[in-house]
PDB file of C-alpha atoms in Angstrom:
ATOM      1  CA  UNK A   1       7.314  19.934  -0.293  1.00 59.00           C
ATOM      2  CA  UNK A   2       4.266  20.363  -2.728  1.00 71.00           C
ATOM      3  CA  UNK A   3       1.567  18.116  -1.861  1.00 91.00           C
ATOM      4  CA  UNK A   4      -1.260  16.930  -4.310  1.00 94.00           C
ATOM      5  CA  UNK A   5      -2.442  19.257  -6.487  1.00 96.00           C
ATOM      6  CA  UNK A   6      -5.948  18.990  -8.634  1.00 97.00           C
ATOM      7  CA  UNK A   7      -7.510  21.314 -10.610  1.00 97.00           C
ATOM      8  CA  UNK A   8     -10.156  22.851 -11.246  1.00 97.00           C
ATOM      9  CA  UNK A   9     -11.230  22.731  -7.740  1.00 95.00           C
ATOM     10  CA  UNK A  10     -14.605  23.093  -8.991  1.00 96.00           C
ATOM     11  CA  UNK A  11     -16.496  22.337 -12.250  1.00 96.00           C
ATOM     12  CA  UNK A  12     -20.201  22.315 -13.666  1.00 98.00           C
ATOM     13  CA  UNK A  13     -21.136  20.227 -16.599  1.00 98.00           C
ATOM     14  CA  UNK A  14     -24.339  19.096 -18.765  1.00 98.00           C
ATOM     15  CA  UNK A  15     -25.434  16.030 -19.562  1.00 98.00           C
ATOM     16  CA  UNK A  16     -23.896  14.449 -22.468  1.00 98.00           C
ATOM     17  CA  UNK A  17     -20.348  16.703 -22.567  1.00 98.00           C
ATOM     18  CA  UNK A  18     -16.827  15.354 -21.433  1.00 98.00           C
ATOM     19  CA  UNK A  19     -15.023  16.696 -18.546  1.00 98.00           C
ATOM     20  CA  UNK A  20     -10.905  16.425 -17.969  1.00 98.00           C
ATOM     21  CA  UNK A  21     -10.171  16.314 -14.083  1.00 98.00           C
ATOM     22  CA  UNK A  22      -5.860  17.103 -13.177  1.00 98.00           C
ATOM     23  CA  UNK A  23      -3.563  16.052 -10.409  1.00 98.00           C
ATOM     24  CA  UNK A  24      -0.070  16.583  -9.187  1.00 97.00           C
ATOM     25  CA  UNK A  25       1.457  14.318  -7.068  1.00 95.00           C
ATOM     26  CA  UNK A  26       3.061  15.080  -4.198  1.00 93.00           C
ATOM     27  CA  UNK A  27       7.005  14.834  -4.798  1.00 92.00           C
ATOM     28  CA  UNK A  28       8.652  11.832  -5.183  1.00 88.00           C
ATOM     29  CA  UNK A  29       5.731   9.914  -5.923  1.00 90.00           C
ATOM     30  CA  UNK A  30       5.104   8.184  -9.010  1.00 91.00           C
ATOM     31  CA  UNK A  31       1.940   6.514  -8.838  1.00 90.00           C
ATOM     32  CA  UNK A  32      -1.564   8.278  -8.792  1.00 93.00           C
ATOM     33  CA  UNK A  33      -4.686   6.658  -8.091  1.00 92.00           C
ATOM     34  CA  UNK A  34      -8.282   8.392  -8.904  1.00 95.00           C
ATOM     35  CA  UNK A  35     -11.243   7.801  -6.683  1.00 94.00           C
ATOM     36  CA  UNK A  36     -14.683   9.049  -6.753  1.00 96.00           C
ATOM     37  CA  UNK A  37     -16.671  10.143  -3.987  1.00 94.00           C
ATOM     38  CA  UNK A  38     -20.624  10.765  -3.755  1.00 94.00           C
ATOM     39  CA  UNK A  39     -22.232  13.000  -1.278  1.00 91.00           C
ATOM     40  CA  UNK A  40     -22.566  11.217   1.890  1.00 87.00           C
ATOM     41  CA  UNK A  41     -20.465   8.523   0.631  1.00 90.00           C
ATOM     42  CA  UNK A  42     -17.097   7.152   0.509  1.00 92.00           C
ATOM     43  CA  UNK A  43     -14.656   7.258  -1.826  1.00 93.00           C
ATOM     44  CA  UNK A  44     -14.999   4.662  -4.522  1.00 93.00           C
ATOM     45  CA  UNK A  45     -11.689   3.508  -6.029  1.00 91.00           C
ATOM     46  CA  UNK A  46     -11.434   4.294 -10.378  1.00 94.00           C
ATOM     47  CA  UNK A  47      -8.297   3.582 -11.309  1.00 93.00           C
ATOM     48  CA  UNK A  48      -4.795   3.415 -10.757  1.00 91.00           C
ATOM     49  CA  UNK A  49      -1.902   4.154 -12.771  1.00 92.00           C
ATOM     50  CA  UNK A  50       1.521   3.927 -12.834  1.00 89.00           C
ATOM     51  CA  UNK A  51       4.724   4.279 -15.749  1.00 90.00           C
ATOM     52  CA  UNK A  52       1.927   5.512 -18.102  1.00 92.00           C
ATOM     53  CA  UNK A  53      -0.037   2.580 -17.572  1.00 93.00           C
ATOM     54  CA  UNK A  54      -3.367   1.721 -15.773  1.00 92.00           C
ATOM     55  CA  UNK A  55      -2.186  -0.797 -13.659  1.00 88.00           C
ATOM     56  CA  UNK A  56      -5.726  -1.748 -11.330  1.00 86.00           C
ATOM     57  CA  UNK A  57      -9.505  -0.056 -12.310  1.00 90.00           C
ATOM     58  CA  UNK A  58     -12.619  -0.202  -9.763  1.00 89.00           C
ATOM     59  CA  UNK A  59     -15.767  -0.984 -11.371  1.00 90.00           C
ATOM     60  CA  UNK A  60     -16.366   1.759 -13.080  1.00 95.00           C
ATOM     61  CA  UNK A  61     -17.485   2.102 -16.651  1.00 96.00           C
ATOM     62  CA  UNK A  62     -15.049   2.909 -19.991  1.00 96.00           C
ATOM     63  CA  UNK A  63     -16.603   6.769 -20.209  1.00 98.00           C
ATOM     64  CA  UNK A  64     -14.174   6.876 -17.526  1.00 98.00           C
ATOM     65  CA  UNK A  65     -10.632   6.827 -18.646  1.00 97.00           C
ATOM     66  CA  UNK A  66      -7.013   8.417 -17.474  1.00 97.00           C
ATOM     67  CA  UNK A  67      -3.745   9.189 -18.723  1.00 96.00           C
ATOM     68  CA  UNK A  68      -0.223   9.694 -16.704  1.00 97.00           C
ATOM     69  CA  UNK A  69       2.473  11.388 -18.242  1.00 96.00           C
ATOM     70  CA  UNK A  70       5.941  11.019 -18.172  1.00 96.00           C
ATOM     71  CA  UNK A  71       6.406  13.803 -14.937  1.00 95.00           C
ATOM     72  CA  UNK A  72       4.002  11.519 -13.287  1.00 95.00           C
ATOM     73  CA  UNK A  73       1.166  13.745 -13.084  1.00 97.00           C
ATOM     74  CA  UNK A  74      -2.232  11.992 -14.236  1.00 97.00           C
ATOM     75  CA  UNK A  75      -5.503  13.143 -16.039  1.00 98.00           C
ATOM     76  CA  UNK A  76      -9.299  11.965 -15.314  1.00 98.00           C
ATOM     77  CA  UNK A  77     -11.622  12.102 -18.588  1.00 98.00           C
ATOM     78  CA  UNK A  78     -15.024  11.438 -18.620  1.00 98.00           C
ATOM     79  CA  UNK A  79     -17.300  10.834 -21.513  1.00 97.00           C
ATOM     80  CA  UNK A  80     -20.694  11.185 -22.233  1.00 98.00           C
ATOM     81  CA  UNK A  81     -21.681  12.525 -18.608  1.00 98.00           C
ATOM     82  CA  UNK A  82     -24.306  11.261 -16.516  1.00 98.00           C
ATOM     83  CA  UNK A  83     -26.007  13.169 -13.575  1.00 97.00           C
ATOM     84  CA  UNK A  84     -24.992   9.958 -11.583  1.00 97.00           C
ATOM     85  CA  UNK A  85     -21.518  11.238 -11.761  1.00 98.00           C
ATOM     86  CA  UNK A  86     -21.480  14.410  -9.847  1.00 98.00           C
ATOM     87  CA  UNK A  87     -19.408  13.665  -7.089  1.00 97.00           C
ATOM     88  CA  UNK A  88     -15.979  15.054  -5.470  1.00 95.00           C
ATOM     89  CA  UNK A  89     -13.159  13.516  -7.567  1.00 97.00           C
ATOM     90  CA  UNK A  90     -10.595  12.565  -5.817  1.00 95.00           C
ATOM     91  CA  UNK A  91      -6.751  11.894  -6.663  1.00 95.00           C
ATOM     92  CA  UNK A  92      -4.152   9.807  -4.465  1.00 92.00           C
ATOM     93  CA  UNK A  93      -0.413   9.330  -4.650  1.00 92.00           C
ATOM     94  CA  UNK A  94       2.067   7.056  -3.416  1.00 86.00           C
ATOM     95  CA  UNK A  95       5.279   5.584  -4.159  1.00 82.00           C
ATOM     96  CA  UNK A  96       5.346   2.019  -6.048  1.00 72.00           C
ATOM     97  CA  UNK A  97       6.965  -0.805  -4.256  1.00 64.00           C
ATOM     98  CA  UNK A  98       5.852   0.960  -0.197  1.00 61.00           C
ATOM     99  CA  UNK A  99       2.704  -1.083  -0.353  1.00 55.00           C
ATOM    100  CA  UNK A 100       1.910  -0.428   2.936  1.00 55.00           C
ATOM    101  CA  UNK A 101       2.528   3.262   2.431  1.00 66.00           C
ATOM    102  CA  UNK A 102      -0.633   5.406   3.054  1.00 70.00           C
ATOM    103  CA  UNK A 103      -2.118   7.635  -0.047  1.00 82.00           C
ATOM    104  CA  UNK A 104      -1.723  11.288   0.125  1.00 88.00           C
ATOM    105  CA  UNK A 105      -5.554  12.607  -1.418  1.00 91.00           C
ATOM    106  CA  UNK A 106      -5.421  16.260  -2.610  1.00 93.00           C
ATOM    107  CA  UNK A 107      -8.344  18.444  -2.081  1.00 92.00           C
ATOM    108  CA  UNK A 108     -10.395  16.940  -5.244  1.00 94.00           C
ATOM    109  CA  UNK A 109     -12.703  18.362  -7.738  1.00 96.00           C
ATOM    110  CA  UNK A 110     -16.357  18.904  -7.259  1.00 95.00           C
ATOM    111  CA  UNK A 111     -18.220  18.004 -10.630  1.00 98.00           C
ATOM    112  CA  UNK A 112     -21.357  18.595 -10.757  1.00 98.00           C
ATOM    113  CA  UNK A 113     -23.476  17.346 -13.797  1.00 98.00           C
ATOM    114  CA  UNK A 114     -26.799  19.308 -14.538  1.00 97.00           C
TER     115      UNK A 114
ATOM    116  CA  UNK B   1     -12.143  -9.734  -1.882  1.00 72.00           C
ATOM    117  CA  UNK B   2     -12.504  -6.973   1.690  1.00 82.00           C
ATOM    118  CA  UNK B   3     -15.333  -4.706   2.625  1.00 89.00           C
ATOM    119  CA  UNK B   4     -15.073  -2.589   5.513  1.00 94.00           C
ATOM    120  CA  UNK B   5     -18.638  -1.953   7.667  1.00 96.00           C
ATOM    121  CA  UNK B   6     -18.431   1.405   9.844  1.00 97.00           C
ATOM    122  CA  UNK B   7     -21.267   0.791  12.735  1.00 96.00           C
ATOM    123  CA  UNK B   8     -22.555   3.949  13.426  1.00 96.00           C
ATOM    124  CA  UNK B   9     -23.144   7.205  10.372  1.00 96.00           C
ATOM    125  CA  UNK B  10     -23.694   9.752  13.286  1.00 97.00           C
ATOM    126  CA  UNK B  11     -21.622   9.809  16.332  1.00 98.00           C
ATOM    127  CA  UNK B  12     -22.000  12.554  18.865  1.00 98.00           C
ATOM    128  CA  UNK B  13     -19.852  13.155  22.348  1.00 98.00           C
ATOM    129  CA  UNK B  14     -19.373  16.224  24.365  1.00 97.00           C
ATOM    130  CA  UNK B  15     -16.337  18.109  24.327  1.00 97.00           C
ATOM    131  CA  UNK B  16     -13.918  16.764  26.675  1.00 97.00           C
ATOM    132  CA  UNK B  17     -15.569  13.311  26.777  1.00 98.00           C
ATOM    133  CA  UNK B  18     -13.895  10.198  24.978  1.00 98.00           C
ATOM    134  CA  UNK B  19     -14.598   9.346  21.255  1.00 98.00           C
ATOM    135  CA  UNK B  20     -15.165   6.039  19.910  1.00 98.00           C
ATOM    136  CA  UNK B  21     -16.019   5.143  16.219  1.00 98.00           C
ATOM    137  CA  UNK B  22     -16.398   1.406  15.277  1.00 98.00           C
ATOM    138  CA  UNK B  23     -15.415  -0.562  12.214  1.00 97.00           C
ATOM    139  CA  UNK B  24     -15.369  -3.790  11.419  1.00 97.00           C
ATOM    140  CA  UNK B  25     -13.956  -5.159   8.191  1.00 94.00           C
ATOM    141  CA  UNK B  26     -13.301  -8.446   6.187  1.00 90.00           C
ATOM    142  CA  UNK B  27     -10.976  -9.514   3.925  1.00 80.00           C
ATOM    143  CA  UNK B  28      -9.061 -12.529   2.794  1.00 72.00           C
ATOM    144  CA  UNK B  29      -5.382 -11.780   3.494  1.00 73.00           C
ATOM    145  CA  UNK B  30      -4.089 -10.430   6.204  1.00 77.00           C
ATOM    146  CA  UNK B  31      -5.365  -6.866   5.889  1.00 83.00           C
ATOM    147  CA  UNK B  32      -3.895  -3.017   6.355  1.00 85.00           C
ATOM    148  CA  UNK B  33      -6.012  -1.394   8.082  1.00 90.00           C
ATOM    149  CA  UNK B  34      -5.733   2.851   7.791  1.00 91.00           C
ATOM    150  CA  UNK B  35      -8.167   5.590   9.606  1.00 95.00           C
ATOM    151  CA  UNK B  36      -8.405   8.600   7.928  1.00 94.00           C
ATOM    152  CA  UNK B  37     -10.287  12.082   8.073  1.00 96.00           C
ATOM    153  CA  UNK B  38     -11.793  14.473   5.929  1.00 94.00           C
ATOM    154  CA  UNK B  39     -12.673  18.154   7.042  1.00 91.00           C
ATOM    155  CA  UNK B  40     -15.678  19.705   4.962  1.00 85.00           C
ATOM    156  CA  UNK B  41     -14.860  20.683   1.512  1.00 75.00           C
ATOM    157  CA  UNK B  42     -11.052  19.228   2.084  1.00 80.00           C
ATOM    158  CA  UNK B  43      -9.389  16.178   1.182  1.00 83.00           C
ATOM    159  CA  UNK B  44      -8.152  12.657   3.051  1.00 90.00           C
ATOM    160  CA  UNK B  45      -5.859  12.865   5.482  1.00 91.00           C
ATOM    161  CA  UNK B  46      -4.554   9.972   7.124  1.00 90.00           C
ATOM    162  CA  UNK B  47      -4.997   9.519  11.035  1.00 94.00           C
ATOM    163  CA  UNK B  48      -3.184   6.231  11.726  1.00 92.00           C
ATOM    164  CA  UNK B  49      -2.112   2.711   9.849  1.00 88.00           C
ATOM    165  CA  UNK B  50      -2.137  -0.923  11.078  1.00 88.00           C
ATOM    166  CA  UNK B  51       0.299  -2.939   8.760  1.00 79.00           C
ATOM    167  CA  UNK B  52       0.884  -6.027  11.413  1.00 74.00           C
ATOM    168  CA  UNK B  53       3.108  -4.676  13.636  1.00 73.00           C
ATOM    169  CA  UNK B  54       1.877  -3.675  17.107  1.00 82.00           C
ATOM    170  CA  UNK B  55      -1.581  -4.063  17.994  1.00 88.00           C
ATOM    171  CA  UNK B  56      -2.574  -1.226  19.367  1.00 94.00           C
ATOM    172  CA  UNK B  57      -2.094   1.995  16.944  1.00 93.00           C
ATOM    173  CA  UNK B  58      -1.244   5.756  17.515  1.00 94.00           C
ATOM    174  CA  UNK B  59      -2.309   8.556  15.670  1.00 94.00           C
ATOM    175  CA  UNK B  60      -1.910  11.925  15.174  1.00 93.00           C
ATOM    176  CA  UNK B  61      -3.621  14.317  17.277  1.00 94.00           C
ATOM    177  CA  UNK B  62      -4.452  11.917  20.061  1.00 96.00           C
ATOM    178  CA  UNK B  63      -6.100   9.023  17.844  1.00 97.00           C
ATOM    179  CA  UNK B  64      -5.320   5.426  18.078  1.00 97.00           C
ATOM    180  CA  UNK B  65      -7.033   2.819  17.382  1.00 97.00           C
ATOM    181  CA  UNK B  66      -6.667  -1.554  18.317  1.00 95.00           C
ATOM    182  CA  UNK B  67      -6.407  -4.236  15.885  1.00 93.00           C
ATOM    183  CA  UNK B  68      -8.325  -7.074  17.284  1.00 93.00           C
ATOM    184  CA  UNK B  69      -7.998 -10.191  14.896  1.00 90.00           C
ATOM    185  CA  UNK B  70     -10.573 -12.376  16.638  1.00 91.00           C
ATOM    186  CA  UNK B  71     -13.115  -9.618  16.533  1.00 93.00           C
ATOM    187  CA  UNK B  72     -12.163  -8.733  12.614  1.00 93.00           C
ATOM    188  CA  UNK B  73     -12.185  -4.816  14.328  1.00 95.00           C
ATOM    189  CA  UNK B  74     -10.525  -1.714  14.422  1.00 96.00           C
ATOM    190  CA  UNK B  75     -12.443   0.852  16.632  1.00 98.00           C
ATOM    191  CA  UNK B  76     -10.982   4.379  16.326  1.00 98.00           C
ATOM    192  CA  UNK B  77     -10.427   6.446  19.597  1.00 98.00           C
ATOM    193  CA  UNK B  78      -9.503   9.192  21.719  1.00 98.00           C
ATOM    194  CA  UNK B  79      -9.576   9.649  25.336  1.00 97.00           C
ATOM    195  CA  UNK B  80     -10.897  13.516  24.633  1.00 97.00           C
ATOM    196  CA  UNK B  81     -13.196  14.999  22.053  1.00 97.00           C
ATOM    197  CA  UNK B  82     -11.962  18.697  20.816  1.00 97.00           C
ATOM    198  CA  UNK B  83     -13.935  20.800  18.586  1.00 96.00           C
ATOM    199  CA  UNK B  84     -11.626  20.404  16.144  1.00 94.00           C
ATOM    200  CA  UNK B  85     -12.540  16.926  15.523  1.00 96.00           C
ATOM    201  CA  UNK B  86     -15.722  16.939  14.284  1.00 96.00           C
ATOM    202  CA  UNK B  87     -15.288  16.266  10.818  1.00 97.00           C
ATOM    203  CA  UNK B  88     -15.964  12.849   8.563  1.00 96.00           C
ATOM    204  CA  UNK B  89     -14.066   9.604   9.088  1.00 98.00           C
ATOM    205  CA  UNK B  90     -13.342   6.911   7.116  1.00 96.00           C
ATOM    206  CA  UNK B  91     -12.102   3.360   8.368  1.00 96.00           C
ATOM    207  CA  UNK B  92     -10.109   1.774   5.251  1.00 92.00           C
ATOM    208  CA  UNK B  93      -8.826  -1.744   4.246  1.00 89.00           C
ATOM    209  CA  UNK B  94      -6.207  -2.744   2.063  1.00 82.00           C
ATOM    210  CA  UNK B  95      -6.003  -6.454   0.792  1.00 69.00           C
ATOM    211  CA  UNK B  96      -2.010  -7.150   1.183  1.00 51.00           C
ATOM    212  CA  UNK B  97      -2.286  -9.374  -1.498  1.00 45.00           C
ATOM    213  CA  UNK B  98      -3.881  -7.161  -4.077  1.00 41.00           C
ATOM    214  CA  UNK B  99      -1.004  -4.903  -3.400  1.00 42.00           C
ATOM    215  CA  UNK B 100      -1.416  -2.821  -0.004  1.00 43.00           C
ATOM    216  CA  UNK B 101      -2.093   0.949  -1.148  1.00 44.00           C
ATOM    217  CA  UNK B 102      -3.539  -0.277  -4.765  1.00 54.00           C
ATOM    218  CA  UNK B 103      -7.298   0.184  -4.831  1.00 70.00           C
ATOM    219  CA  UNK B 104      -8.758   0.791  -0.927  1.00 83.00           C
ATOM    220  CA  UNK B 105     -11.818  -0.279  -0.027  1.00 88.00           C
ATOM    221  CA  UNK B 106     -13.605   2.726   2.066  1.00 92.00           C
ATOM    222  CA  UNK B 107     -15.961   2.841   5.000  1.00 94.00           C
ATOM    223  CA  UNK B 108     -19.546   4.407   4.221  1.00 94.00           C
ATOM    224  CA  UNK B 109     -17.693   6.971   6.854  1.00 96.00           C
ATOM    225  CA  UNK B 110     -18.876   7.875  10.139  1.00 97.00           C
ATOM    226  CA  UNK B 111     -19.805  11.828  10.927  1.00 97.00           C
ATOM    227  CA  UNK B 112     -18.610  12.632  14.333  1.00 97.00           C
ATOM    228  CA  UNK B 113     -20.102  15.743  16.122  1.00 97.00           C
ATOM    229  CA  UNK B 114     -18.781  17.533  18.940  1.00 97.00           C
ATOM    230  CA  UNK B 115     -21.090  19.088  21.312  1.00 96.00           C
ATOM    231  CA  UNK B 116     -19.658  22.536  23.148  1.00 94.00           C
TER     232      UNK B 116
END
């Protein structure tokens, strides 16, 4: 039983250029939720979607949007990149309607912005 | 709206000797309440939930921690420190009403070191 997948595992970026982050769910899961973690810090929650739709978004600016596709699995894009967003990426699953259900994170992405 | 407040950044114990990492949280419904850990350079994994059941919560490897309403805490423990624990940990809320899993609110995270 696959758990969540993300790739690239790691990433380096300038200032100024976009970046697309991936995940996999873990099976049977049909909601992924993105979250963004600095160093030393905990994760802050993006965005959430499920059925192709963002459902619930953190406070996080609109360079930072995401896409789900109809196998479930969900991109990260960021636009116009700041330094202030190199951070581990991190993507969630779960199951809609087991609200009480804990996330399962994969490994994330480390993006770092020069 | 919840926030969660993890006490202590740094916690250090001998190997052998019990564990204890506090957390405090807030929130206007009656909360979930989830522990989880992250290894260096690895993702989330959960140690335990509180989703108003019993009070007192186990864990995997030897965690649990105590939902205590009056005190608005849920200290994370373990009655003996391995090596293997020392890692990052994250005390987590979850506003039932927003809808449980959606959105958690993290804990600044607590870095627990083990002492040979």
């Amino acid at each position: 039983d696959a758990g969540v997948t993300q790739s690239p595992t790691h990433l380096i970026k300038t200032r100024g250029q976009q970046v697309t982050l991936r995940c996999s769910p873990k099976s049977g899961h049909d909601t992924v939720s993105w979250y963004q973690q600095a160093l030393g810090q905990g994760p802050q929650f993006i965005f959430q979607y499920y059925e192709e739709e963002e459902r619930q978004r953190g406070n996080f600016p609109d360079r930072f949007s995401g896409h789900q596709f109809p196998n479930y699995s969900s991109e990260l894009n960021v636009n116009a990149l700041l330094l202030g967003d190199s951070a581990l990426y991190l993507c969630a699953s779960s199951l809609v309607g087991e609200w009480n259900s804990p996330l399962h994170f994969g490994n994330g992405t480390r993006l770092t912005v020069t | 709206a919840q926030s969660v407040t993890q006490l202590d950044s740094h916690v250090s114990v001998s190997e052998g000797t019990p564990v204890l990492l506090r957390c405090n949280y807030s929130s206007s419904y009656s909360p979930s309440l989830f522990w989880y850990v992250q290894h260096p350079n690895k993702g989330l994994q959960l140690l335990l939930k509180y989703t108003s059941a019993a009070t007192l919560v186990k864990g995997i490897n030897g965690f649990e921690a105590e939902f205590k309403k009056s005190e608005t805490s849920f200290h994370l423990t373990k009655p003996s420190a391995h090596m293997s624990d020392a890692a990052e940990y994250f005390c987590v809320v979850s506003d039932r009403a927003g809808g449980g899993a959606d959105g958690l609110t993290f804990g600044k995270g607590t870095h627990l070191i083990i002492q040979p």
